Structures are given as structure tokens and as C-alpha cells.
Short mmCIF file of C-alpha atoms and ligand atoms in Angstrom, two decimals:
data_model
loop_
_atom_site.label_atom_id
_atom_site.label_comp_id
_atom_site.label_asym_id
_atom_site.label_seq_id
_atom_site.Cartn_x
_atom_site.Cartn_y
_atom_site.Cartn_z
CA UNK R 1 79.57 124.21 111.52
CA UNK R 2 81.38 122.91 114.57
CA UNK R 3 78.25 123.33 116.71
CA UNK R 4 76.77 120.24 115.04
CA UNK R 5 79.82 118.06 115.75
CA UNK R 6 80.58 116.11 118.93
CA UNK R 7 83.68 116.77 121.04
CA UNK R 8 85.22 113.60 119.63
CA UNK R 9 84.50 114.75 116.05
CA UNK R 10 86.11 118.13 116.74
CA UNK R 11 89.14 116.45 118.25
CA UNK R 12 89.61 114.45 115.03
CA UNK R 13 89.12 117.58 112.91
CA UNK R 14 91.75 119.49 114.87
CA UNK R 15 94.32 116.71 114.82
CA UNK R 16 93.79 116.05 111.11
CA UNK R 17 93.98 119.77 110.37
CA UNK R 18 97.28 120.01 112.21
CA UNK R 19 98.74 117.13 110.19
CA UNK R 20 97.37 118.69 106.98
CA UNK R 21 98.87 122.12 107.65
CA UNK R 22 102.18 120.90 109.04
CA UNK R 23 102.93 117.88 106.87
CA UNK R 24 100.68 117.94 103.78
CA UNK R 25 100.32 121.51 102.52
CA UNK R 26 104.07 122.25 102.45
CA UNK R 27 104.75 119.23 100.20
CA UNK R 28 101.51 119.04 98.16
CA UNK R 29 102.98 120.68 95.03
CA UNK R 30 106.13 118.57 95.27
CA UNK R 31 104.17 115.32 95.62
CA UNK R 32 102.03 116.38 92.65
CA UNK R 33 105.16 117.00 90.56
CA UNK R 34 107.10 113.87 91.54
CA UNK R 35 104.18 111.49 92.04
CA UNK R 36 105.82 110.20 95.21
CA UNK R 37 103.79 108.74 98.04
CA UNK R 38 103.79 110.82 101.25
CA UNK R 39 105.48 108.36 103.60
CA UNK R 40 106.30 111.14 106.10
CA UNK R 41 102.62 112.08 106.11
CA UNK R 42 101.69 108.49 106.93
CA UNK R 43 104.10 108.60 109.87
CA UNK R 44 102.51 111.88 111.04
CA UNK R 45 99.04 110.31 110.76
CA UNK R 46 100.23 107.34 112.82
CA UNK R 47 101.75 109.61 115.49
CA UNK R 48 98.52 111.60 115.67
CA UNK R 49 96.58 108.31 116.01
CA UNK R 50 94.47 109.09 112.98
CA UNK R 51 94.81 105.77 111.12
CA UNK R 52 92.09 103.11 111.05
CA UNK R 53 89.34 105.14 112.74
CA UNK R 54 86.70 103.13 110.81
CA UNK R 55 88.07 99.75 111.99
CA UNK R 56 86.32 98.16 115.01
CA UNK R 57 88.13 98.43 118.35
CA UNK R 58 88.45 94.65 118.75
CA UNK R 59 90.63 94.64 115.62
CA UNK R 60 92.90 97.47 116.71
CA UNK R 61 90.96 100.39 115.21
CA UNK R 62 89.34 103.35 116.91
CA UNK R 63 85.88 102.04 116.01
CA UNK R 64 84.52 105.55 115.80
CA UNK R 65 83.09 105.22 112.33
CA UNK R 66 82.53 106.74 108.94
CA UNK R 67 81.84 110.33 110.07
CA UNK R 68 85.26 110.57 111.71
CA UNK R 69 86.81 109.00 108.60
CA UNK R 70 85.12 111.73 106.53
CA UNK R 71 86.25 114.52 108.83
CA UNK R 72 89.87 113.37 108.53
CA UNK R 73 89.68 112.93 104.74
CA UNK R 74 88.11 116.40 104.41
CA UNK R 75 90.93 118.05 106.35
CA UNK R 76 93.68 116.21 104.44
CA UNK R 77 92.03 117.00 101.09
CA UNK R 78 91.83 120.72 101.91
CA UNK R 79 95.60 120.61 101.55
CA UNK R 80 95.96 117.82 98.95
CA UNK R 81 93.29 115.65 97.32
CA UNK R 82 95.85 112.97 96.50
CA UNK R 83 96.81 112.57 100.14
CA UNK R 84 93.10 112.52 101.04
CA UNK R 85 92.34 109.59 98.75
CA UNK R 86 95.55 107.74 99.66
CA UNK R 87 94.23 107.73 103.23
CA UNK R 88 90.58 107.01 102.34
CA UNK R 89 91.32 104.07 100.05
CA UNK R 90 92.42 102.07 103.10
CA UNK R 91 88.79 102.20 104.20
CA UNK R 92 87.64 101.09 100.73
CA UNK R 93 90.09 98.18 100.84
CA UNK R 94 89.29 97.08 104.38
CA UNK R 95 85.47 97.42 104.42
CA UNK R 96 85.18 94.13 102.48
CA UNK R 97 87.01 92.36 105.33
CA UNK R 98 85.07 94.20 108.06
CA UNK R 99 81.78 93.36 106.36
CA UNK R 100 82.49 89.85 105.12
CA UNK R 101 85.73 88.44 106.54
CA UNK R 102 86.01 85.46 108.88
CA UNK R 103 87.21 86.12 112.44
CA UNK R 104 90.64 84.75 111.48
CA UNK R 105 90.85 87.07 108.46
CA UNK R 106 89.83 90.07 110.55
CA UNK R 107 92.33 89.19 113.29
CA UNK R 108 95.15 88.78 110.79
CA UNK R 109 94.60 91.69 108.39
CA UNK R 110 92.76 94.49 110.20
CA UNK R 111 95.16 95.37 113.08
CA UNK R 112 98.14 96.31 110.84
CA UNK R 113 95.83 98.43 108.67
CA UNK R 114 94.39 100.06 111.78
CA UNK R 115 97.86 100.99 113.00
CA UNK R 116 98.92 102.26 109.57
CA UNK R 117 101.72 99.67 109.36
CA UNK R 118 100.04 98.03 106.40
CA UNK R 119 98.24 99.69 103.46
CA UNK R 120 95.41 97.99 101.60
CA UNK R 121 93.96 98.50 98.09
CA UNK R 122 90.69 97.50 96.44
CA UNK R 123 90.69 95.60 93.13
CA UNK R 124 87.35 95.51 91.36
CA UNK R 125 87.69 97.39 88.04
CA UNK R 126 89.13 95.83 84.91
CA UNK R 127 89.93 97.14 81.43
CA UNK R 128 86.55 96.10 80.05
CA UNK R 129 84.57 96.26 83.28
CA UNK R 130 84.17 99.60 85.05
CA UNK R 131 80.64 100.83 85.69
CA UNK R 132 79.39 97.35 84.78
CA UNK R 133 81.41 95.77 87.60
CA UNK R 134 79.38 92.57 87.43
CA UNK R 135 80.93 91.79 84.04
CA UNK R 136 84.46 91.32 85.41
CA UNK R 137 86.51 88.50 83.88
CA UNK R 138 89.28 87.67 86.36
CA UNK R 139 88.87 84.07 87.47
CA UNK R 140 89.74 82.23 90.69
CA UNK R 141 89.34 78.52 90.11
CA UNK R 142 89.49 76.05 92.97
CA UNK R 143 92.36 73.55 92.74
CA UNK R 144 92.67 71.27 95.78
CA UNK R 145 93.24 73.46 98.85
CA UNK R 146 94.00 76.52 96.74
CA UNK R 147 92.45 78.94 94.28
CA UNK R 148 94.31 79.87 91.11
CA UNK R 149 93.72 83.47 90.07
CA UNK R 150 94.15 84.62 86.47
CA UNK R 151 93.29 88.04 85.09
CA UNK R 152 94.01 91.69 85.12
CA UNK R 153 92.81 94.59 87.28
CA UNK R 154 92.84 98.21 86.16
CA UNK R 155 93.16 101.49 88.10
CA UNK R 156 94.12 100.23 91.54
CA UNK R 157 94.54 103.23 93.87
CA UNK R 158 97.53 102.73 96.19
CA UNK R 159 98.44 99.67 94.09
CA UNK R 160 102.11 100.64 94.18
CA UNK R 161 102.29 101.03 97.95
CA UNK R 162 99.77 98.55 99.39
CA UNK R 163 100.85 95.26 100.92
CA UNK R 164 97.36 93.69 100.92
CA UNK R 165 94.68 93.72 98.21
CA UNK R 166 91.01 92.79 98.21
CA UNK R 167 90.40 91.26 94.81
CA UNK R 168 87.12 90.30 93.17
CA UNK R 169 87.16 87.32 90.81
CA UNK R 170 84.82 84.72 89.29
CA UNK R 171 84.88 81.42 91.14
CA UNK R 172 82.00 80.19 88.98
CA UNK R 173 82.43 81.95 85.62
CA UNK R 174 79.16 80.65 84.12
CA UNK R 175 77.11 82.21 86.92
CA UNK R 176 77.93 85.82 85.98
CA UNK R 177 77.83 88.26 88.88
CA UNK R 178 76.46 85.55 91.19
CA UNK R 179 79.73 83.72 90.60
CA UNK R 180 81.91 86.56 91.92
CA UNK R 181 83.87 85.99 95.14
CA UNK R 182 86.33 88.15 97.03
CA UNK R 183 89.91 87.26 97.99
CA UNK R 184 92.58 88.75 100.20
CA UNK R 185 95.85 88.69 98.28
CA UNK R 186 99.20 89.58 99.80
CA UNK R 187 101.65 91.58 97.73
CA UNK R 188 104.42 89.00 97.46
CA UNK R 189 102.19 86.11 96.39
CA UNK R 190 103.85 84.33 93.43
CA UNK R 191 101.98 85.00 90.19
CA UNK R 192 100.77 88.41 91.36
CA UNK R 193 102.51 91.55 90.10
CA UNK R 194 101.74 95.24 90.41
CA UNK R 195 101.90 96.53 86.85
CA UNK R 196 101.85 99.79 84.91
CA UNK R 197 101.39 102.98 86.89
CA UNK R 198 98.78 105.31 85.40
CA UNK R 199 99.88 108.83 84.40
CA UNK R 200 96.88 110.56 85.97
CA UNK R 201 95.53 114.11 85.56
CA UNK R 202 95.33 114.70 89.30
CA UNK R 203 95.75 112.96 92.70
CA UNK R 204 99.26 112.34 91.40
CA UNK R 205 100.77 111.35 94.75
CA UNK R 206 98.43 108.36 94.76
CA UNK R 207 99.94 105.39 92.95
CA UNK R 208 97.23 104.04 90.62
CA UNK R 209 98.33 100.78 89.03
CA UNK R 210 97.29 97.80 86.99
CA UNK R 211 97.45 94.43 88.75
CA UNK R 212 98.34 91.21 86.93
CA UNK R 213 97.50 87.68 88.02
CA UNK R 214 99.12 84.79 86.16
CA UNK R 215 98.42 81.41 87.76
CA UNK R 216 98.50 83.15 91.13
CA UNK R 217 97.89 80.45 93.73
CA UNK R 218 96.34 81.48 97.04
CA UNK R 219 95.26 79.12 99.84
CA UNK R 220 91.49 78.69 100.25
CA UNK R 221 91.84 80.53 103.57
CA UNK R 222 92.18 83.73 101.50
CA UNK R 223 88.61 83.40 100.18
CA UNK R 224 86.77 86.22 101.95
CA UNK R 225 84.28 84.90 104.47
CA UNK R 226 85.18 81.32 103.55
CA UNK R 227 82.36 80.93 101.05
CA UNK R 228 81.99 81.49 97.33
CA UNK R 229 79.52 83.69 95.51
CA UNK R 230 79.01 86.63 97.84
CA UNK R 231 81.54 88.90 96.16
CA UNK R 232 79.20 91.16 94.25
CA UNK R 233 77.02 91.83 97.29
CA UNK R 234 80.16 92.45 99.35
CA UNK R 235 81.45 94.99 96.85
CA UNK R 236 78.13 96.85 96.69
CA UNK R 237 77.93 97.05 100.49
CA UNK R 238 81.56 98.17 100.59
CA UNK R 239 81.00 100.95 98.05
CA UNK R 240 77.94 102.19 99.96
CA UNK R 241 80.11 102.64 103.05
CA UNK R 242 83.15 104.03 101.23
CA UNK R 243 81.35 106.63 99.10
CA UNK R 244 81.11 109.21 101.90
CA UNK R 245 84.93 109.06 102.00
CA UNK R 246 85.17 110.09 98.33
CA UNK R 247 82.51 112.71 98.95
CA UNK R 248 84.60 114.02 101.86
CA UNK R 249 87.65 114.18 99.59
CA UNK R 250 85.60 116.31 97.19
CA UNK R 251 84.32 118.45 100.05
CA UNK R 252 87.85 119.11 101.30
CA UNK R 253 89.01 120.01 97.79
CA UNK R 254 86.11 122.44 97.37
CA UNK R 255 86.79 124.00 100.78
CA UNK R 256 90.52 124.28 100.12
CA UNK R 257 90.03 125.91 96.71
CA UNK R 258 87.40 128.25 98.15
CA UNK R 259 89.74 129.44 100.90
CA UNK R 260 92.43 130.25 98.31
CA UNK R 261 89.87 132.07 96.13
CA UNK R 262 88.67 134.11 99.10
CA UNK R 263 92.21 135.05 100.09
CA UNK R 264 93.34 135.86 96.55
CA UNK R 265 90.32 137.95 95.55
CA UNK R 266 90.60 139.92 98.80
CA UNK R 267 94.18 140.94 97.83
CA UNK R 268 94.19 141.17 94.03
CA UNK R 269 93.21 144.67 92.87
CA UNK R 270 91.67 145.65 89.52
CA UNK R 271 89.87 148.89 88.59
CA UNK R 272 91.19 150.48 91.79
CA UNK R 273 89.56 148.04 94.19
CA UNK R 274 89.94 144.46 95.34
CA UNK R 275 88.50 141.89 92.96
CA UNK R 276 86.37 140.61 95.84
CA UNK R 277 84.60 143.95 96.19
CA UNK R 278 83.07 143.61 92.71
CA UNK R 279 79.55 142.39 93.29
CA UNK R 280 79.70 139.80 90.48
CA UNK R 281 82.65 138.18 92.28
CA UNK R 282 80.88 138.31 95.64
CA UNK R 283 77.93 136.49 94.10
CA UNK R 284 80.27 133.76 92.86
CA UNK R 285 81.86 133.44 96.31
CA UNK R 286 78.43 133.36 97.94
CA UNK R 287 77.31 130.51 95.66
CA UNK R 288 80.54 128.61 96.28
CA UNK R 289 80.20 128.93 100.08
CA UNK R 290 76.54 127.89 99.98
CA UNK R 291 77.17 124.86 97.76
CA UNK R 292 80.04 123.72 99.98
CA UNK R 293 77.94 123.96 103.14
CA UNK R 294 75.05 122.07 101.50
CA UNK R 295 77.48 119.36 100.37
CA UNK R 296 79.01 119.16 103.85
CA UNK R 297 75.66 118.56 105.54
CA UNK R 298 74.69 115.87 103.02
CA UNK R 299 78.05 114.10 103.34
CA UNK R 300 77.96 114.18 107.14
CA UNK R 301 74.33 112.99 107.12
CA UNK R 302 75.17 110.02 104.89
CA UNK R 303 78.12 109.14 107.16
CA UNK R 304 75.95 109.43 110.27
CA UNK R 305 73.33 107.18 108.67
CA UNK R 306 75.96 104.49 108.09
CA UNK R 307 77.28 104.88 111.64
CA UNK R 308 73.74 104.51 112.98
CA UNK R 309 73.73 100.95 111.65
CA UNK R 310 70.83 101.66 109.29
CA UNK R 311 70.42 98.91 106.72
CA UNK R 312 69.53 100.96 103.70
CA UNK R 313 72.24 103.53 103.12
CA UNK R 314 72.62 103.22 99.34
CA UNK R 315 70.55 106.22 98.26
CA UNK R 316 72.01 108.66 100.79
CA UNK R 317 75.58 107.54 100.08
CA UNK R 318 74.98 108.07 96.34
CA UNK R 319 73.34 111.46 96.93
CA UNK R 320 76.25 112.65 99.07
CA UNK R 321 78.76 111.44 96.48
CA UNK R 322 76.99 113.07 93.54
CA UNK R 323 76.36 116.38 95.25
CA UNK R 324 79.75 116.80 96.90
CA UNK R 325 81.75 115.78 93.84
CA UNK R 326 79.73 117.92 91.42
CA UNK R 327 80.16 120.77 93.92
CA UNK R 328 83.92 120.18 94.02
CA UNK R 329 84.16 120.36 90.23
CA UNK R 330 82.09 123.54 90.08
CA UNK R 331 83.82 125.28 93.01
CA UNK R 332 87.38 124.39 91.96
CA UNK R 333 86.66 125.53 88.38
CA UNK R 334 85.22 128.80 89.66
CA UNK R 335 88.26 129.22 91.92
CA UNK R 336 90.55 128.91 88.87
CA UNK R 337 88.36 131.54 87.17
CA UNK R 338 88.75 133.89 90.12
CA UNK R 339 92.53 133.60 89.95
CA UNK R 340 92.35 134.79 86.33
CA UNK R 341 95.44 133.98 84.24
CA UNK R 342 97.39 133.00 87.37
CA UNK R 343 94.78 130.32 87.98
CA UNK R 344 95.85 128.58 84.79
CA UNK R 345 99.53 128.46 85.80
CA UNK R 346 101.05 125.54 87.63
CA UNK R 347 103.17 127.67 89.97
CA UNK R 348 99.93 128.79 91.64
CA UNK R 349 98.21 126.31 93.95
CA UNK R 350 94.72 126.49 92.49
CA UNK R 351 94.77 124.49 89.24
CA UNK R 352 95.76 121.35 91.15
CA UNK R 353 92.47 121.48 93.04
CA UNK R 354 90.57 121.36 89.75
CA UNK R 355 92.65 118.44 88.46
CA UNK R 356 92.27 116.56 91.75
CA UNK R 357 88.52 117.23 91.85
CA UNK R 358 87.75 115.72 88.43
CA UNK R 359 88.40 112.13 89.46
CA UNK R 360 85.90 112.33 92.31
CA UNK R 361 83.08 112.44 89.72
CA UNK R 362 84.45 109.26 88.11
CA UNK R 363 85.69 106.73 90.65
CA UNK R 364 83.74 104.61 93.15
CA UNK R 365 80.90 104.73 90.63
CA UNK R 366 80.61 107.57 88.13
CA UNK R 367 78.08 110.28 88.86
CA UNK R 368 75.86 109.03 86.03
CA UNK R 369 75.80 105.66 87.77
CA UNK R 370 75.06 107.32 91.13
CA UNK R 371 72.07 109.04 89.52
CA UNK R 372 70.90 105.63 88.26
CA UNK R 373 71.21 104.30 91.82
CA UNK R 374 69.19 107.23 93.21
CA UNK R 375 66.60 106.86 90.45
CA UNK R 376 66.18 103.15 91.19
CA UNK R 377 65.76 103.89 94.91
CA UNK R 378 63.08 106.46 94.10
CA UNK R 379 61.25 103.91 91.98
CA UNK R 380 61.27 101.50 94.91
CA UNK R 381 60.05 104.23 97.28
CA UNK R 382 57.40 105.52 94.87
CA UNK R 383 54.42 104.16 96.76
CA UNK R 384 55.65 105.37 100.15
CA UNK R 385 56.51 108.80 98.75
CA UNK R 386 53.28 109.40 96.86
CA UNK R 387 50.43 107.33 98.29
CA UNK R 388 49.03 110.30 100.21
CA UNK R 389 48.45 112.14 96.92
CA UNK R 390 45.04 111.70 95.44
CA UNK R 391 45.30 111.25 91.68
CA UNK R 392 41.63 111.59 90.83
CA UNK R 393 39.60 113.45 88.30
CA UNK R 394 38.98 116.11 90.94
CA UNK R 395 42.67 117.10 91.04
CA UNK R 396 43.64 116.07 87.51
CA UNK R 397 40.64 116.96 85.35
CA UNK R 398 42.11 115.65 82.10
CA UNK R 399 43.83 112.62 83.64
CA UNK R 400 42.92 109.25 82.21
CA UNK R 401 45.38 106.47 83.12
CA UNK R 402 43.82 104.22 80.47
CA UNK R 403 44.50 106.53 77.51
C1 FAD Y 501 92.51 107.47 89.18
C2 FAD Y 501 91.57 106.32 89.29
C3 FAD Y 501 91.55 105.55 90.44
C4 FAD Y 501 90.71 104.44 90.53
N1 FAD Y 501 90.79 103.62 91.63
C5 FAD Y 501 90.13 102.43 91.63
C6 FAD Y 501 90.36 101.47 92.66
O1 FAD Y 501 91.11 101.71 93.61
N2 FAD Y 501 89.75 100.28 92.57
C7 FAD Y 501 88.91 99.96 91.53
O2 FAD Y 501 88.40 98.84 91.52
N3 FAD Y 501 88.65 100.87 90.56
C8 FAD Y 501 89.25 102.07 90.57
N4 FAD Y 501 89.05 102.98 89.55
C9 FAD Y 501 88.11 102.64 88.49
C10 FAD Y 501 86.85 103.50 88.51
O3 FAD Y 501 86.02 103.13 89.57
C11 FAD Y 501 86.19 103.38 87.13
O4 FAD Y 501 87.01 104.11 86.23
C12 FAD Y 501 84.77 103.90 87.11
O5 FAD Y 501 83.93 103.04 87.85
C13 FAD Y 501 84.22 104.03 85.69
O6 FAD Y 501 84.46 102.89 84.94
P1 FAD Y 501 85.12 103.03 83.46
O7 FAD Y 501 86.31 103.89 83.61
O8 FAD Y 501 85.31 101.68 82.90
O9 FAD Y 501 84.05 103.85 82.64
P2 FAD Y 501 82.82 103.23 81.83
O10 FAD Y 501 82.03 102.34 82.72
O11 FAD Y 501 83.31 102.66 80.55
O12 FAD Y 501 81.97 104.53 81.55
C14 FAD Y 501 82.27 105.45 80.51
C15 FAD Y 501 81.22 106.56 80.56
O13 FAD Y 501 79.93 105.99 80.33
C16 FAD Y 501 79.07 106.31 81.41
N5 FAD Y 501 78.17 105.18 81.67
C17 FAD Y 501 78.50 103.86 81.80
N6 FAD Y 501 77.41 103.14 82.04
C18 FAD Y 501 76.37 104.00 82.09
C19 FAD Y 501 74.98 103.87 82.31
N7 FAD Y 501 74.42 102.68 82.57
N8 FAD Y 501 74.20 104.98 82.26
C20 FAD Y 501 74.75 106.20 82.03
N9 FAD Y 501 76.08 106.39 81.82
C21 FAD Y 501 76.86 105.30 81.86
C22 FAD Y 501 79.98 106.54 82.59
O14 FAD Y 501 79.34 107.33 83.60
C23 FAD Y 501 81.15 107.24 81.93
O15 FAD Y 501 80.85 108.61 81.77
C24 FAD Y 501 89.84 104.13 89.48
C25 FAD Y 501 89.84 104.91 88.32
C26 FAD Y 501 90.70 105.98 88.22
C27 FAD Y 501 90.72 106.78 86.93
#
């Protein structure tokens, strides 16, 4: 619904769509097959001035915010979900610096990310610490003017192509999650290596790697914000602001798969008529279109809330993520169904959408965890949401809170 977007938003949509159609769609299957990163696409994004829109202007970005980030990710993901996340993860990696970095750290690291000359990745998860991020075990122990990092990170999106990494580690291991701090680690730091690349189901152009730290010494100036202990809060605030980006990836995948399904069912004929003209198929298409539009409005609303500067964005970001990613899984699966046997074959474009969509329900907090987050928010809001309701014997004749 373009009517609800500003002129600036529409300009971003159009430029991102042009890059997606010209540079992403023609190579999406090839990137999926080879697992290569789309370096030409990055150059096209730079030429179209689409990099770093979420980074403040004073640090070289466009400073236009999370909604424009989402609009770009949605358009890229319509053509390839892997390209969409490869772009979006730069926001995930740089939000920690935007939110918690010192001026010097922002001045040094944000401009090259804003221009697209440098890629950044986000290292929170570990082999034994995924949903329970506060239980991470990587340590960063102060030694003179340095910190020495030891540990292992798992599933680092863009790990194989990034030159800068935000890494969460325990500076005070006995304090649990209150002892977590964040660090900015450059790729060629001695003791740091990018390890095994994951053989993923989808988003195969995105390089997802393990990261190894063995006595990796970084100067204390790499401690995010210059103080210890704020890492867990920083990561939660980061994820709140990055989740609309994942939701937008899901939205773009759903939209892209839907467009293929619409096109295919309008041409494929069975029983003497197009598949689309069977009412059962029309009902499926109607549900898909409705779910996508509902997801779009929720994702855009959560992005707008963040851009408004509102303090409490957690619940809306989680709602947008859950709804859009569940929608993507449902819509892409239905699209495969509507392609029939061809939908199950890799030389048709549709099965990739389903493979790419699955991860959106898992990363940046699984959808079970998002539902926990929403549930906790509702518990906090209980009084505000219900105090106007009169729970008395008059309305609840058999109600006895004491029994
Ligand atoms: C392709 C890919 C890219 C990724 N990219 C990154 C990245 O760039 N940076 C990064 O730091 N991480 C990244 N991750 C990690 C990702 O965020 C985690 O995989 C995710 O948070 C889930 O953690 P886990 O895999 O350890 O699952 P677990 O936490 O072990 O969960 C297993 C299952 O149990 C459920 N579960 C767990 N706890 C609860 C609970 N309390 N209530 C109900 N259900 C629960 C989960 O929902 C899930 O279904 C990536 C992962 C993948 C696969």
C-alpha cells in the first residue's frame, strides 16, 4: 500500500526494487547453488546509495531509520532471501555500536559500514548458548591495557565476508549475564579465526560461520562503550531494533513466493481451465494475500515505532517478527503446493523460497522465544489492559478468587 508510505520511503522501495530485479533475481539460483556472496550486488547497492540507511548521518549513514531498512530488505528478499539477510545483518552488527559505542568507536567503525566498504557481523550465539543467550561462555579477561578473548561463537551470519565483528563475552565470568560485555573485533586480529562454514538449508549465499578465539588480544579501546557489564542489555536493545529487519526478510520472501504462485496458477491449466480459476485455489491465494498484507502493516508499524524514538519497542518488534515469519513459512509452503510436482523440483524457483523462509522462524530469537517475550509484556501490562473491567459477583456469578 504505497499510499501509506512517504515519498522518501517510495524512493527507497523503487531503487531497491530496481537493484533486486536487475542484479539479484537473475543470479539468485546461482548464488543458492554455489553459496557465493553477491559482491556485484553489494556494488549495485552502493551505487544506488542503499547501504547504511539506518546509520546516523553524522557517521556517514542516511539516518533515515528502520522503516527504510525494512523496505530495502523486503525488496531484496522478494528476489532472494539470502541477499536480503546478507544486507540486513549489517544493521544487526552495527546497532550495538550505534546504541552503545563511544564517539571514537562510532567515528572509526560506522562510516565504512555506512558506505558499504566494510561488512559487519554479530557474534552472540555459541554451541551451548542459543535462546539462553545469557549463558554464553566466551571470556574476555582484562590483562594490562588489553582484553584476552577465549571461546567459540556459532552461526555467525556474514562471518566469512565481514571485516568487523561485534562479539559478546564474559568480562566477569562469576557474574553471569551481568558480567557480559561487548567488543569490536577486527578480522585480522591475531588469535581470531573464522572457522567452519555451515551447510545451511536456505539463505545459502549468506556465509554462516563459526568464530574461534584463542588468546585473542584486543586493546581495551575495543570494549564497546568503554565500560564492562552492559553487554546483555546492549544485545537485547540491538535485537529489538534488528527484528523488524528479519521480519522484512520474511515479508519479502512471502511476497516473492506469492507473486510466483499467482503467475503460475494463472497459466497452468488442469481440467480444461487455469488452476487459478478453481475456487479452492482462489481461496488459498486470497488467504495468502491477506496474511501478507497483515504482516506488512505489523512490520512497518514496529519499524515506525522504533523510528519514533519510543522507549518500549520490545513487544511490537517481537509481534512483527513472529507474525511475518510464520506468514512467510505458511505462504511459501502454500506456494510450493500450488506449483504441484514442479514446486518440489529445484529447477523451479519456488522451493528456494520455502527453504529461505524457514530460518526466519529460528534466528534473532526463535518464534517460541518471541511468544515468551510477548507473554511477559502482556503480564506487565495486565493492570493497564484490564483495570476497566469489573470482576465482581454481578458479572461473574460463580467467581470466588479465594477458592
Ligand atoms: C543460519 C543461521 C544464522 C544465524 N546467524 C546468527 C548470527 O549472525 N549471530 C548470532 O549470534 N546467532 C546467529 N544464529 C543463531 C540463532 O540466533 C540461534 O540458532 C537461535 O537463537 C536458537 O538458538 P539454538 O539454535 O541454540 O536453539 P535452542 O535455544 O537450543 O532451542 C531449541 C528449540 O527449543 C526451543 N526453546 C528454547 N528455549 C525455549 C523456551 N524457554 N521456551 C520454549 N521453547 C524454547 C527453541 O524455540 C527451539 O525450537 C544463526 C543461526 C542460524 C541457523
